Amino acid sequence: MSAPWAKPQVLPDDPLDKPARKRIRAGDHVDVWKKSDAFAQLNAFLVSLADAVQGMTVSEGQARAPAEGPLLALVAMLEQVKTWTDEIPLQDFNAQRFGNKAFRELHKRIVAASEGALRDLLTAAGADAAKAAEVAVYWNDAFGNDTRIDYGTGHELNFVMVLFCLRKLG
């Protein structure tokens, strides 16, 4: 399979030596992505996740989860987000059209903590901690958009990308 995704000429204004940022921003970028090796690897990863839990109850999955290591560090990151959701008071719903503006405070906290937490996780896993900034791009978007205060399948895919990146990094 060709790998046009890896070539800077796909988005000539976005050299690969710049900090991580979104690269799929238009319909033709999606077409390039769908033909890439990375897309095929992501699909294979998703199939492997589905196969790993097929026929398993949630209780069985929890019983098989490791008691230490990177997975536990990721769970701790999720638990921290949950703690923040409990700490941040909701704003008056009557003054808002969509979502709750309190989400913006949650998102600020997620962004502020993400790179350091991911660096710690990667270090503990013996992986390249320098990749934390790249993984953080996906982590930060996995919880929703702080401008539109929305959440959808694109955000869910960002969380899957966090898992995929962590798997690829070891």
mmCIF file of C-alpha atoms in Angstrom:
data_model
loop_
_atom_site.group_PDB
_atom_site.id
_atom_site.type_symbol
_atom_site.label_atom_id
_atom_site.label_comp_id
_atom_site.label_asym_id
_atom_site.label_seq_id
_atom_site.Cartn_x
_atom_site.Cartn_y
_atom_site.Cartn_z
ATOM 1 C CA MET A 1 0.000 0.000 0.000
ATOM 2 C CA SER A 2 1.329 3.438 -0.811
ATOM 3 C CA ALA A 3 1.978 5.846 2.043
ATOM 4 C CA PRO A 4 1.080 9.328 0.742
ATOM 5 C CA TRP A 5 0.059 10.292 4.259
ATOM 6 C CA ALA A 6 3.702 10.367 5.340
ATOM 7 C CA LYS A 7 4.698 12.768 2.569
ATOM 8 C CA PRO A 8 4.728 16.483 3.460
ATOM 9 C CA GLN A 9 3.439 17.454 0.012
ATOM 10 C CA VAL A 10 -0.057 16.309 1.054
ATOM 11 C CA LEU A 11 -0.211 19.535 3.056
ATOM 12 C CA PRO A 12 2.800 21.582 1.898
ATOM 13 C CA ASP A 13 2.155 24.275 4.501
ATOM 14 C CA ASP A 14 2.487 21.706 7.301
ATOM 15 C CA PRO A 15 6.060 20.330 7.456
ATOM 16 C CA LEU A 16 6.497 17.236 9.597
ATOM 17 C CA ASP A 17 9.091 18.914 11.838
ATOM 18 C CA LYS A 18 6.487 21.287 13.340
ATOM 19 C CA PRO A 19 4.636 20.496 16.581
ATOM 20 C CA ALA A 20 1.821 17.967 16.250
ATOM 21 C CA ARG A 21 -1.490 19.307 14.962
ATOM 22 C CA LYS A 22 -4.499 18.153 13.001
ATOM 23 C CA ARG A 23 -3.655 17.243 9.440
ATOM 24 C CA ILE A 24 -7.029 16.013 8.167
ATOM 25 C CA ARG A 25 -8.900 19.254 7.601
ATOM 26 C CA ALA A 26 -10.652 18.805 4.264
ATOM 27 C CA GLY A 27 -12.396 16.129 2.226
ATOM 28 C CA ASP A 28 -9.398 15.395 0.006
ATOM 29 C CA HIS A 29 -7.264 14.830 3.130
ATOM 30 C CA VAL A 30 -9.720 12.114 4.188
ATOM 31 C CA ASP A 31 -9.295 10.434 0.800
ATOM 32 C CA VAL A 32 -5.500 10.397 1.251
ATOM 33 C CA TRP A 33 -5.887 9.096 4.826
ATOM 34 C CA LYS A 34 -8.148 6.225 3.707
ATOM 35 C CA LYS A 35 -5.425 5.025 1.313
ATOM 36 C CA SER A 36 -2.615 5.180 3.870
ATOM 37 C CA ASP A 37 -0.836 2.447 5.771
ATOM 38 C CA ALA A 38 -1.782 4.231 9.000
ATOM 39 C CA PHE A 39 -5.487 3.902 8.155
ATOM 40 C CA ALA A 40 -5.082 0.171 7.499
ATOM 41 C CA GLN A 41 -3.165 -0.231 10.775
ATOM 42 C CA LEU A 42 -5.852 1.650 12.704
ATOM 43 C CA ASN A 43 -8.562 -0.577 11.233
ATOM 44 C CA ALA A 44 -6.569 -3.683 12.177
ATOM 45 C CA PHE A 45 -6.153 -2.283 15.698
ATOM 46 C CA LEU A 46 -9.912 -1.742 15.997
ATOM 47 C CA VAL A 47 -10.582 -5.302 14.844
ATOM 48 C CA SER A 48 -8.071 -6.610 17.406
ATOM 49 C CA LEU A 49 -9.842 -4.665 20.174
ATOM 50 C CA ALA A 50 -13.208 -6.069 19.130
ATOM 51 C CA ASP A 51 -11.817 -9.605 18.920
ATOM 52 C CA ALA A 52 -10.203 -9.271 22.375
ATOM 53 C CA VAL A 53 -13.538 -8.625 24.094
ATOM 54 C CA GLN A 54 -15.892 -10.676 21.942
ATOM 55 C CA GLY A 55 -18.143 -12.786 24.147
ATOM 56 C CA MET A 56 -16.695 -11.280 27.339
ATOM 57 C CA THR A 57 -18.776 -9.610 30.042
ATOM 58 C CA VAL A 58 -17.660 -6.331 31.597
ATOM 59 C CA SER A 59 -16.956 -8.190 34.863
ATOM 60 C CA GLU A 60 -14.730 -10.699 33.049
ATOM 61 C CA GLY A 61 -12.850 -7.880 31.365
ATOM 62 C CA GLN A 62 -12.297 -6.093 34.661
ATOM 63 C CA ALA A 63 -11.040 -9.298 36.262
ATOM 64 C CA ARG A 64 -8.473 -9.726 33.464
ATOM 65 C CA ALA A 65 -7.239 -6.121 33.563
ATOM 66 C CA PRO A 66 -3.666 -5.673 34.809
ATOM 67 C CA ALA A 67 -3.226 -4.348 38.346
ATOM 68 C CA GLU A 68 -0.288 -2.125 37.380
ATOM 69 C CA GLY A 69 1.502 -0.548 34.447
ATOM 70 C CA PRO A 70 0.525 1.786 31.622
ATOM 71 C CA LEU A 71 -3.117 0.696 31.487
ATOM 72 C CA LEU A 72 -3.535 1.633 35.126
ATOM 73 C CA ALA A 73 -1.865 5.003 34.446
ATOM 74 C CA LEU A 74 -4.378 5.617 31.641
ATOM 75 C CA VAL A 75 -7.244 4.698 33.969
ATOM 76 C CA ALA A 76 -5.820 7.159 36.525
ATOM 77 C CA MET A 77 -5.890 9.885 33.862
ATOM 78 C CA LEU A 78 -9.548 9.112 33.186
ATOM 79 C CA GLU A 79 -10.304 9.124 36.903
ATOM 80 C CA GLN A 80 -8.691 12.567 37.166
ATOM 81 C CA VAL A 81 -11.013 13.864 34.451
ATOM 82 C CA LYS A 82 -13.938 12.386 36.383
ATOM 83 C CA THR A 83 -12.756 14.167 39.554
ATOM 84 C CA TRP A 84 -12.642 17.456 37.679
ATOM 85 C CA THR A 85 -16.179 16.946 36.367
ATOM 86 C CA ASP A 86 -17.308 16.569 39.975
ATOM 87 C CA GLU A 87 -15.383 19.682 41.087
ATOM 88 C CA ILE A 88 -16.481 22.104 38.372
ATOM 89 C CA PRO A 89 -19.962 23.496 38.990
ATOM 90 C CA LEU A 90 -22.364 23.652 36.074
ATOM 91 C CA GLN A 91 -23.368 27.100 34.873
ATOM 92 C CA ASP A 92 -26.949 28.319 34.622
ATOM 93 C CA PHE A 93 -28.611 26.405 31.780
ATOM 94 C CA ASN A 94 -30.957 29.295 30.961
ATOM 95 C CA ALA A 95 -28.025 31.449 29.838
ATOM 96 C CA GLN A 96 -26.806 28.888 27.298
ATOM 97 C CA ARG A 97 -28.060 27.512 24.030
ATOM 98 C CA PHE A 98 -26.009 24.324 23.634
ATOM 99 C CA GLY A 99 -23.903 22.434 26.133
ATOM 100 C CA ASN A 100 -22.744 23.930 29.397
ATOM 101 C CA LYS A 101 -20.031 26.562 29.397
ATOM 102 C CA ALA A 102 -18.500 24.929 32.480
ATOM 103 C CA PHE A 103 -17.095 22.402 30.000
ATOM 104 C CA ARG A 104 -14.531 24.998 28.944
ATOM 105 C CA GLU A 105 -12.981 24.904 32.432
ATOM 106 C CA LEU A 106 -12.853 21.112 32.293
ATOM 107 C CA HIS A 107 -11.201 21.232 28.883
ATOM 108 C CA LYS A 108 -8.594 23.751 30.124
ATOM 109 C CA ARG A 109 -7.660 21.355 32.917
ATOM 110 C CA ILE A 110 -7.451 18.405 30.540
ATOM 111 C CA VAL A 111 -5.145 20.321 28.186
ATOM 112 C CA ALA A 112 -2.966 21.668 31.012
ATOM 113 C CA ALA A 113 -2.361 18.204 32.476
ATOM 114 C CA SER A 114 -2.304 16.025 29.378
ATOM 115 C CA GLU A 115 1.255 16.257 28.122
ATOM 116 C CA GLY A 116 2.831 15.732 31.550
ATOM 117 C CA ALA A 117 0.562 12.820 32.412
ATOM 118 C CA LEU A 118 1.197 11.193 29.039
ATOM 119 C CA ARG A 119 4.947 11.758 29.380
ATOM 120 C CA ASP A 120 4.840 9.978 32.767
ATOM 121 C CA LEU A 121 2.769 7.144 31.298
ATOM 122 C CA LEU A 122 5.134 6.687 28.342
ATOM 123 C CA THR A 123 8.208 6.819 30.586
ATOM 124 C CA ALA A 124 6.723 4.176 32.900
ATOM 125 C CA ALA A 125 6.001 1.995 29.862
ATOM 126 C CA GLY A 126 9.571 2.333 28.585
ATOM 127 C CA ALA A 127 8.300 4.149 25.488
ATOM 128 C CA ASP A 128 9.492 7.370 23.868
ATOM 129 C CA ALA A 129 8.252 10.069 26.264
ATOM 130 C CA ALA A 130 9.066 12.717 23.647
ATOM 131 C CA LYS A 131 5.949 11.543 21.781
ATOM 132 C CA ALA A 132 3.700 12.771 24.623
ATOM 133 C CA ALA A 133 2.962 16.034 22.799
ATOM 134 C CA GLU A 134 1.712 14.137 19.752
ATOM 135 C CA VAL A 135 -0.493 11.810 21.780
ATOM 136 C CA ALA A 136 -1.800 14.795 23.776
ATOM 137 C CA VAL A 137 -3.290 16.267 20.583
ATOM 138 C CA TYR A 138 -5.631 13.264 20.429
ATOM 139 C CA TRP A 139 -6.207 13.118 24.209
ATOM 140 C CA ASN A 140 -7.219 16.772 24.364
ATOM 141 C CA ASP A 141 -9.779 16.332 21.582
ATOM 142 C CA ALA A 142 -11.102 13.033 22.933
ATOM 143 C CA PHE A 143 -13.357 14.831 25.405
ATOM 144 C CA GLY A 144 -15.052 17.289 23.075
ATOM 145 C CA ASN A 145 -14.602 20.684 21.500
ATOM 146 C CA ASP A 146 -14.227 23.611 23.889
ATOM 147 C CA THR A 147 -15.330 26.179 21.314
ATOM 148 C CA ARG A 148 -18.520 24.480 20.146
ATOM 149 C CA ILE A 149 -19.037 22.642 23.460
ATOM 150 C CA ASP A 150 -19.976 19.497 21.605
ATOM 151 C CA TYR A 151 -19.072 15.831 21.506
ATOM 152 C CA GLY A 152 -19.420 13.295 18.724
ATOM 153 C CA THR A 153 -17.889 10.369 16.895
ATOM 154 C CA GLY A 154 -14.847 12.392 15.863
ATOM 155 C CA HIS A 155 -14.052 12.907 19.518
ATOM 156 C CA GLU A 156 -14.526 9.216 20.232
ATOM 157 C CA LEU A 157 -12.102 8.448 17.423
ATOM 158 C CA ASN A 158 -9.575 10.730 19.099
ATOM 159 C CA PHE A 159 -9.731 8.494 22.181
ATOM 160 C CA VAL A 160 -9.235 5.433 19.998
ATOM 161 C CA MET A 161 -6.233 7.219 18.479
ATOM 162 C CA VAL A 162 -4.778 7.683 21.983
ATOM 163 C CA LEU A 163 -5.038 3.928 22.508
ATOM 164 C CA PHE A 164 -3.614 3.264 19.044
ATOM 165 C CA CYS A 165 -0.671 5.611 19.616
ATOM 166 C CA LEU A 166 0.077 4.077 23.007
ATOM 167 C CA ARG A 167 0.002 0.612 21.456
ATOM 168 C CA LYS A 168 2.300 1.678 18.631
ATOM 169 C CA LEU A 169 4.720 3.286 21.073
ATOM 170 C CA GLY A 170 4.938 0.100 23.130
#
